[in-house]
GROMACS .gro file of N, CA and C in nm:
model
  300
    1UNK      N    1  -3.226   4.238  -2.088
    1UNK     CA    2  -3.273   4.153  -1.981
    1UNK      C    3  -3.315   4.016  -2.035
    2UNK      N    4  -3.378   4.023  -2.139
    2UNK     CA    5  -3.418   3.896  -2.238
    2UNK      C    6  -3.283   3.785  -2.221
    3UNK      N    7  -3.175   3.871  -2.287
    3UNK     CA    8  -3.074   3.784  -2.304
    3UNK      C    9  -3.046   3.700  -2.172
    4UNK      N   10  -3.010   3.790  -2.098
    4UNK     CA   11  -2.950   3.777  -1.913
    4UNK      C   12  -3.085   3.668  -1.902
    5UNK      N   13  -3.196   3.641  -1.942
    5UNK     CA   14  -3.281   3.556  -1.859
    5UNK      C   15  -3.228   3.418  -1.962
    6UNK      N   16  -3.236   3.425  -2.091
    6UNK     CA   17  -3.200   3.304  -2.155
    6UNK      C   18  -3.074   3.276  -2.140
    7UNK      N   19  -2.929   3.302  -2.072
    7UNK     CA   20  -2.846   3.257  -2.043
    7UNK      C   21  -2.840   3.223  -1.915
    8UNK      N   22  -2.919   3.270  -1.871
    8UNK     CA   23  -2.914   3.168  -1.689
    8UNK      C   24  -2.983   3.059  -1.702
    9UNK      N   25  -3.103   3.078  -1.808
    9UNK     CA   26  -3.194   2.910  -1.843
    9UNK      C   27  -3.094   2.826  -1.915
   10UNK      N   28  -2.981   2.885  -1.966
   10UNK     CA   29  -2.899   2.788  -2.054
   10UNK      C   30  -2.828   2.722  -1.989
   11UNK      N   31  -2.768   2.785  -1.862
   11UNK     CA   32  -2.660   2.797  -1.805
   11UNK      C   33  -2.721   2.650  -1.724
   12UNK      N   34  -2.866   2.688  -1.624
   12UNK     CA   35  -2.941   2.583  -1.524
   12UNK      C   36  -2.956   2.462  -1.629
   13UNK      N   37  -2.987   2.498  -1.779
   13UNK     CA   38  -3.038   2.342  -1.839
   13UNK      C   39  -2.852   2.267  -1.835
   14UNK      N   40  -2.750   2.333  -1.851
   14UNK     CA   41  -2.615   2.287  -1.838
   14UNK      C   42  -2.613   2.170  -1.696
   15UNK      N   43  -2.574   2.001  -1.775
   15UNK     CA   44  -2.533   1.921  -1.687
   15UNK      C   45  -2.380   1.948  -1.692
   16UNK      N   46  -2.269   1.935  -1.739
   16UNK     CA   47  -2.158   1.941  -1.775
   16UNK      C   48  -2.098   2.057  -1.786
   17UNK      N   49  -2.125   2.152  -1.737
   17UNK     CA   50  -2.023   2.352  -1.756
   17UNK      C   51  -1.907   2.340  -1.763
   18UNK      N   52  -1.816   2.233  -1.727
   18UNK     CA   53  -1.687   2.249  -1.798
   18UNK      C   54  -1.663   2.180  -1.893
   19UNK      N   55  -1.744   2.096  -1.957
   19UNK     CA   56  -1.743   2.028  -2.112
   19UNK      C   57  -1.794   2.185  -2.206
   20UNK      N   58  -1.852   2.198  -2.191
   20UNK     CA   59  -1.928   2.305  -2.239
   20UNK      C   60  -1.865   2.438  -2.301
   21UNK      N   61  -1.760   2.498  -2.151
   21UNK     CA   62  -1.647   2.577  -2.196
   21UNK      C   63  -1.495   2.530  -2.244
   22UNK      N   64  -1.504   2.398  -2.241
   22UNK     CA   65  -1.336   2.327  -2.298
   22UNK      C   66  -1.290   2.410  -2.380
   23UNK      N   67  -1.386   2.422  -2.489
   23UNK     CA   68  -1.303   2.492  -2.642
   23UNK      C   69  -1.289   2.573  -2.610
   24UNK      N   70  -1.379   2.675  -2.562
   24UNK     CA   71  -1.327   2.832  -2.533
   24UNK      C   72  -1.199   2.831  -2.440
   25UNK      N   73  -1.203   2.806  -2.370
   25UNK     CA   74  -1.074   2.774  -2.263
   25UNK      C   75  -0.942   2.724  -2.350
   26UNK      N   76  -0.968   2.612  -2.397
   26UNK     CA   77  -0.854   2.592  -2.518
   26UNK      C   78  -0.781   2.686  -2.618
   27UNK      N   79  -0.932   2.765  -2.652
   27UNK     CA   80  -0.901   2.810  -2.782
   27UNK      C   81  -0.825   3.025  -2.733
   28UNK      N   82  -0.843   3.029  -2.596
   28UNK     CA   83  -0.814   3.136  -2.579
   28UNK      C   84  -0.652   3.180  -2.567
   29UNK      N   85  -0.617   3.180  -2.406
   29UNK     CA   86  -0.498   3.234  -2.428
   29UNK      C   87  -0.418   3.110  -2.457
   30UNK      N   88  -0.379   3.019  -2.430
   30UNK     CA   89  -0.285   2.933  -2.418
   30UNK      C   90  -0.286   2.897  -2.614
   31UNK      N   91  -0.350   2.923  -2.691
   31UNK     CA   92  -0.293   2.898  -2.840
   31UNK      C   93  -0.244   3.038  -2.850
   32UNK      N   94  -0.239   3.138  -2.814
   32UNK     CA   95  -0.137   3.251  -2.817
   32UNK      C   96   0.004   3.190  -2.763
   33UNK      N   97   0.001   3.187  -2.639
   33UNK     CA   98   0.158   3.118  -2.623
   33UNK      C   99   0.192   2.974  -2.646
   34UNK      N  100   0.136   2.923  -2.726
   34UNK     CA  101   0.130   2.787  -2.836
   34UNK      C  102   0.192   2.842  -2.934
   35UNK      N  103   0.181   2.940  -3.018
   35UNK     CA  104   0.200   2.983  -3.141
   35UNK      C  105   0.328   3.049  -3.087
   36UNK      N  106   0.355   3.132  -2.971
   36UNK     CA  107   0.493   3.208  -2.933
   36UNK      C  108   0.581   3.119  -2.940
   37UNK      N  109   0.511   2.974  -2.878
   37UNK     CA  110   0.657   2.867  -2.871
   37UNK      C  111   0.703   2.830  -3.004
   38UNK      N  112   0.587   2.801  -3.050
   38UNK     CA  113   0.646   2.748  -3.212
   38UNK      C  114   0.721   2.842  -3.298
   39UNK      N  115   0.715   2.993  -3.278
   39UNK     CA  116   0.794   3.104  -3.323
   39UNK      C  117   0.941   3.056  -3.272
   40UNK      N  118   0.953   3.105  -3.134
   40UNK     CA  119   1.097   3.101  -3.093
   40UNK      C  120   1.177   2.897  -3.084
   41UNK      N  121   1.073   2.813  -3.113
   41UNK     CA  122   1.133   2.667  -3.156
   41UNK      C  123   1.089   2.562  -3.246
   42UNK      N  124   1.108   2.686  -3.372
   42UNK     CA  125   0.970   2.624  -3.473
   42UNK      C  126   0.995   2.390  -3.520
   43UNK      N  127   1.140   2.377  -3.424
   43UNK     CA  128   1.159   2.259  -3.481
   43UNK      C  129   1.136   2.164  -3.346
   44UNK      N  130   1.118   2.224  -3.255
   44UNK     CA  131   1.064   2.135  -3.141
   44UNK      C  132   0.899   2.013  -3.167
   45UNK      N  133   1.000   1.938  -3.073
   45UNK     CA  134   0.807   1.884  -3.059
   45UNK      C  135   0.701   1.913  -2.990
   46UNK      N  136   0.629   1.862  -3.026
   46UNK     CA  137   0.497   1.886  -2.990
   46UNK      C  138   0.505   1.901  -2.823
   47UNK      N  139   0.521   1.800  -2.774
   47UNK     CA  140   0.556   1.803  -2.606
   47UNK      C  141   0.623   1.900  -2.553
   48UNK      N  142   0.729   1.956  -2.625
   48UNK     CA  143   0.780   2.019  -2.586
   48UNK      C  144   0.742   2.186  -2.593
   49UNK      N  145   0.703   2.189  -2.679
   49UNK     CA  146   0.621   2.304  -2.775
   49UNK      C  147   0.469   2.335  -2.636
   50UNK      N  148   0.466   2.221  -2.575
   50UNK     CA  149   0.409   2.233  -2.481
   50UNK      C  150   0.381   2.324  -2.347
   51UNK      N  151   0.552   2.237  -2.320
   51UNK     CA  152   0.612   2.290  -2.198
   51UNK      C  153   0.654   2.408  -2.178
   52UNK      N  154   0.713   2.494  -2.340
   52UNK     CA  155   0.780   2.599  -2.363
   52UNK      C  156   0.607   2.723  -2.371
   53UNK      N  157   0.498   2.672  -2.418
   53UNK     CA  158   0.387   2.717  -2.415
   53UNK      C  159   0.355   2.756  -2.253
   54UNK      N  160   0.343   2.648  -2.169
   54UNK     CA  161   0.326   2.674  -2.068
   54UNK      C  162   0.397   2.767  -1.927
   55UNK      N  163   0.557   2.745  -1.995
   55UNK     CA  164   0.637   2.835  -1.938
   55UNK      C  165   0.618   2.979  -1.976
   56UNK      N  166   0.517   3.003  -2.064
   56UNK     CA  167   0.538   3.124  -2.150
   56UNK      C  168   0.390   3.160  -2.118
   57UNK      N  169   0.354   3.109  -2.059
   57UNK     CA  170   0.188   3.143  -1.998
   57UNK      C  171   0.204   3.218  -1.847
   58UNK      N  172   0.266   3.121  -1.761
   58UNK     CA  173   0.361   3.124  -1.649
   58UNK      C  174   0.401   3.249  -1.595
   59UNK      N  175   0.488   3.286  -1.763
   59UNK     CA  176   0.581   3.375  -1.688
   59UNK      C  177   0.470   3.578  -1.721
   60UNK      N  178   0.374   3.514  -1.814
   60UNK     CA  179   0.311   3.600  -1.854
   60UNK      C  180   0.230   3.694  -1.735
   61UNK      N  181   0.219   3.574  -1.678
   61UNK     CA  182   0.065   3.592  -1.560
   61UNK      C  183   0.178   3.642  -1.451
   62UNK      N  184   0.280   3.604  -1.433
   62UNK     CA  185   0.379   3.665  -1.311
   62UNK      C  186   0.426   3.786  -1.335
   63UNK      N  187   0.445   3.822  -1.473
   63UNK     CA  188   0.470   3.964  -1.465
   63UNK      C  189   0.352   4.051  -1.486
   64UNK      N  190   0.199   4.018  -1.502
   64UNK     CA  191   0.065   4.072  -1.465
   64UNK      C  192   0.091   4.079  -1.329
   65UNK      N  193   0.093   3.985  -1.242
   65UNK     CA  194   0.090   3.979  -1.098
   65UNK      C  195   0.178   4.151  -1.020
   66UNK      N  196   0.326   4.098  -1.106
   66UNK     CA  197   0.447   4.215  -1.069
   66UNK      C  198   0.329   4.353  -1.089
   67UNK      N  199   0.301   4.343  -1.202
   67UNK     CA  200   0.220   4.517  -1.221
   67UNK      C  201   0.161   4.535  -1.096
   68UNK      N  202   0.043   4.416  -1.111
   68UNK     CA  203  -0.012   4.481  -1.002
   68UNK      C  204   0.012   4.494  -0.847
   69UNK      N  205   0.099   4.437  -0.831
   69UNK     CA  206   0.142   4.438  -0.683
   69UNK      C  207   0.197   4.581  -0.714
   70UNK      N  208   0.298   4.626  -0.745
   70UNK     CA  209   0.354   4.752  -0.761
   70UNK      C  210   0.224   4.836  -0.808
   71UNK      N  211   0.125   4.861  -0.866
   71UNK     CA  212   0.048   4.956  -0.845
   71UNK      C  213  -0.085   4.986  -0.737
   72UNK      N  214  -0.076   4.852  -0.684
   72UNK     CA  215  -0.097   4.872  -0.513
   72UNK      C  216  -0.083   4.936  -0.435
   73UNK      N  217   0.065   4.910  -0.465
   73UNK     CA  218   0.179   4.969  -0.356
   73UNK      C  219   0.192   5.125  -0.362
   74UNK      N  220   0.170   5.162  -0.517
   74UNK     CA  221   0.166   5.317  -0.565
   74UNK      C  222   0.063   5.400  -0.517
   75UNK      N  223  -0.068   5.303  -0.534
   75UNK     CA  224  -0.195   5.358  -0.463
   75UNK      C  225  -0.207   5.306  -0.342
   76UNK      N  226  -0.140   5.232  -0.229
   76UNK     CA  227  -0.142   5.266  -0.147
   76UNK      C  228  -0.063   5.405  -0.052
   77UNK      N  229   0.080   5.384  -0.071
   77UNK     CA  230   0.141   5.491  -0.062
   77UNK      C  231   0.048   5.636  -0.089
   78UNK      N  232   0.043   5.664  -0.154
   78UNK     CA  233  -0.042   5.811  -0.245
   78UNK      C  234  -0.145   5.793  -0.146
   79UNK      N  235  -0.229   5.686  -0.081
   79UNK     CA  236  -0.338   5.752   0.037
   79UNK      C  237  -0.256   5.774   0.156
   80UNK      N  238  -0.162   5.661   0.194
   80UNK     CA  239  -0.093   5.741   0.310
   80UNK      C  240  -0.031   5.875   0.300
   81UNK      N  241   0.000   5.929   0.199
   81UNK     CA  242   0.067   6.075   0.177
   81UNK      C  243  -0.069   6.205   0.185
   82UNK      N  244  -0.183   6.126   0.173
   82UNK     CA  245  -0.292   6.171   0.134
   82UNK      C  246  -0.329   6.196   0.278
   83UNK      N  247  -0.326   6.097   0.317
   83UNK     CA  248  -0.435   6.145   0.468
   83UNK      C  249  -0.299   6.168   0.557
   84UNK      N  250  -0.161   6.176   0.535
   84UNK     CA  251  -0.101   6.271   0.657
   84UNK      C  252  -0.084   6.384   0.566
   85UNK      N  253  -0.076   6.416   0.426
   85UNK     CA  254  -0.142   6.582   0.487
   85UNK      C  255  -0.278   6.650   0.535
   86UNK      N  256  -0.377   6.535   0.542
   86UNK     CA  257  -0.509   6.604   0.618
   86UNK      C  258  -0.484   6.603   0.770
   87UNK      N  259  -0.392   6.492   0.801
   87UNK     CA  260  -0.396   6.501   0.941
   87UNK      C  261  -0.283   6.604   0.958
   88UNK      N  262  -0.223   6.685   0.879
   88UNK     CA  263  -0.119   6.800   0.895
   88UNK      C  264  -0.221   6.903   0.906
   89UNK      N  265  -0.307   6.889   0.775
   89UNK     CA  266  -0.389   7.041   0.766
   89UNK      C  267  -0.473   7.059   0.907
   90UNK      N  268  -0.522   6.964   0.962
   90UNK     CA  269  -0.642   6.961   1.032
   90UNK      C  270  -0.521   6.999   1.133
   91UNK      N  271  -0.408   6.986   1.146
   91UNK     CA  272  -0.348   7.036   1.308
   91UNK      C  273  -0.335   7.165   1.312
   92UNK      N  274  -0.237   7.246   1.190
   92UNK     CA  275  -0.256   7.337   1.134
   92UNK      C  276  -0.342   7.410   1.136
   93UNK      N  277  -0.486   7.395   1.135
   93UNK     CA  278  -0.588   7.469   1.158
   93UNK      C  279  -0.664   7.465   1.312
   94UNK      N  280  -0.591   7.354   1.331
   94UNK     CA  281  -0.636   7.402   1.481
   94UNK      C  282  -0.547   7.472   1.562
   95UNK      N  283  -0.412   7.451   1.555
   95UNK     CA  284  -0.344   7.532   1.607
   95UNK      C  285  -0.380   7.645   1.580
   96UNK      N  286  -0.407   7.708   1.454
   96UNK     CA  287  -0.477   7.852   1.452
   96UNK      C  288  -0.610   7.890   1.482
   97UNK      N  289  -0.663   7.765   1.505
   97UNK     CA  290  -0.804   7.816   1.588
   97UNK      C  291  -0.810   7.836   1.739
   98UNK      N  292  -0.694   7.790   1.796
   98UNK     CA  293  -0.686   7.763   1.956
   98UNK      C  294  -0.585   7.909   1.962
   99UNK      N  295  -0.508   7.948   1.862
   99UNK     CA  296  -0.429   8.105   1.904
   99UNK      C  297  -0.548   8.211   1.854
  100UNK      N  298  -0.641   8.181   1.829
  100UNK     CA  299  -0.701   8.330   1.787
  100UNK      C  300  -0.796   8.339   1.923
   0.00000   0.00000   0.00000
């Protein structure tokens, strides 16, 4: 709790919060697909090394997106299969409660 109270006082003494996180933001994913570009065009330039970075960020986050839309779709499906067999069972049992 200590901590959690001195990072919200850090956070309120913060004029600038996105000066603050630049580097981290910099330094996270995008020098991963910085370094992918320079693998697959180690003789490109810099600018370009850029663009090929950014396409490669791009296409990263779109096929995150693909997952999860398709496991949505998996867990949605699986409740609709889910609640029509309750609404099967529950007929099912009434039909046998209304013949006895």
């Amino acid at each position: 709790m200590q901590l959690r109270l001195a990072a919200h006082i850090s956070w309120a003494n913060t004029k600038d919060r996105s000066s603050r996180t630049a580097a981290a933001r910099r330094a996270s994913h995008h020098t991963r697909f910085l370094e992918m570009a320079r693998k697959r065009n180690p003789d490109a330039p810099e600018a370009e090394l850029m663009r090929l970075a950014a396409s490669l960020k791009k296409a990263h986050y779109q096929a995150l997106a693909l997952k999860s839309a398709a496991a949505r779709r998996v867990k949605r499906e699986m409740a609709q299969q889910e609640k029509a067999r309750r609404v099967q069972a529950e007929l099912a049992q009434a039909r046998t409660g209304s013949a006895a």
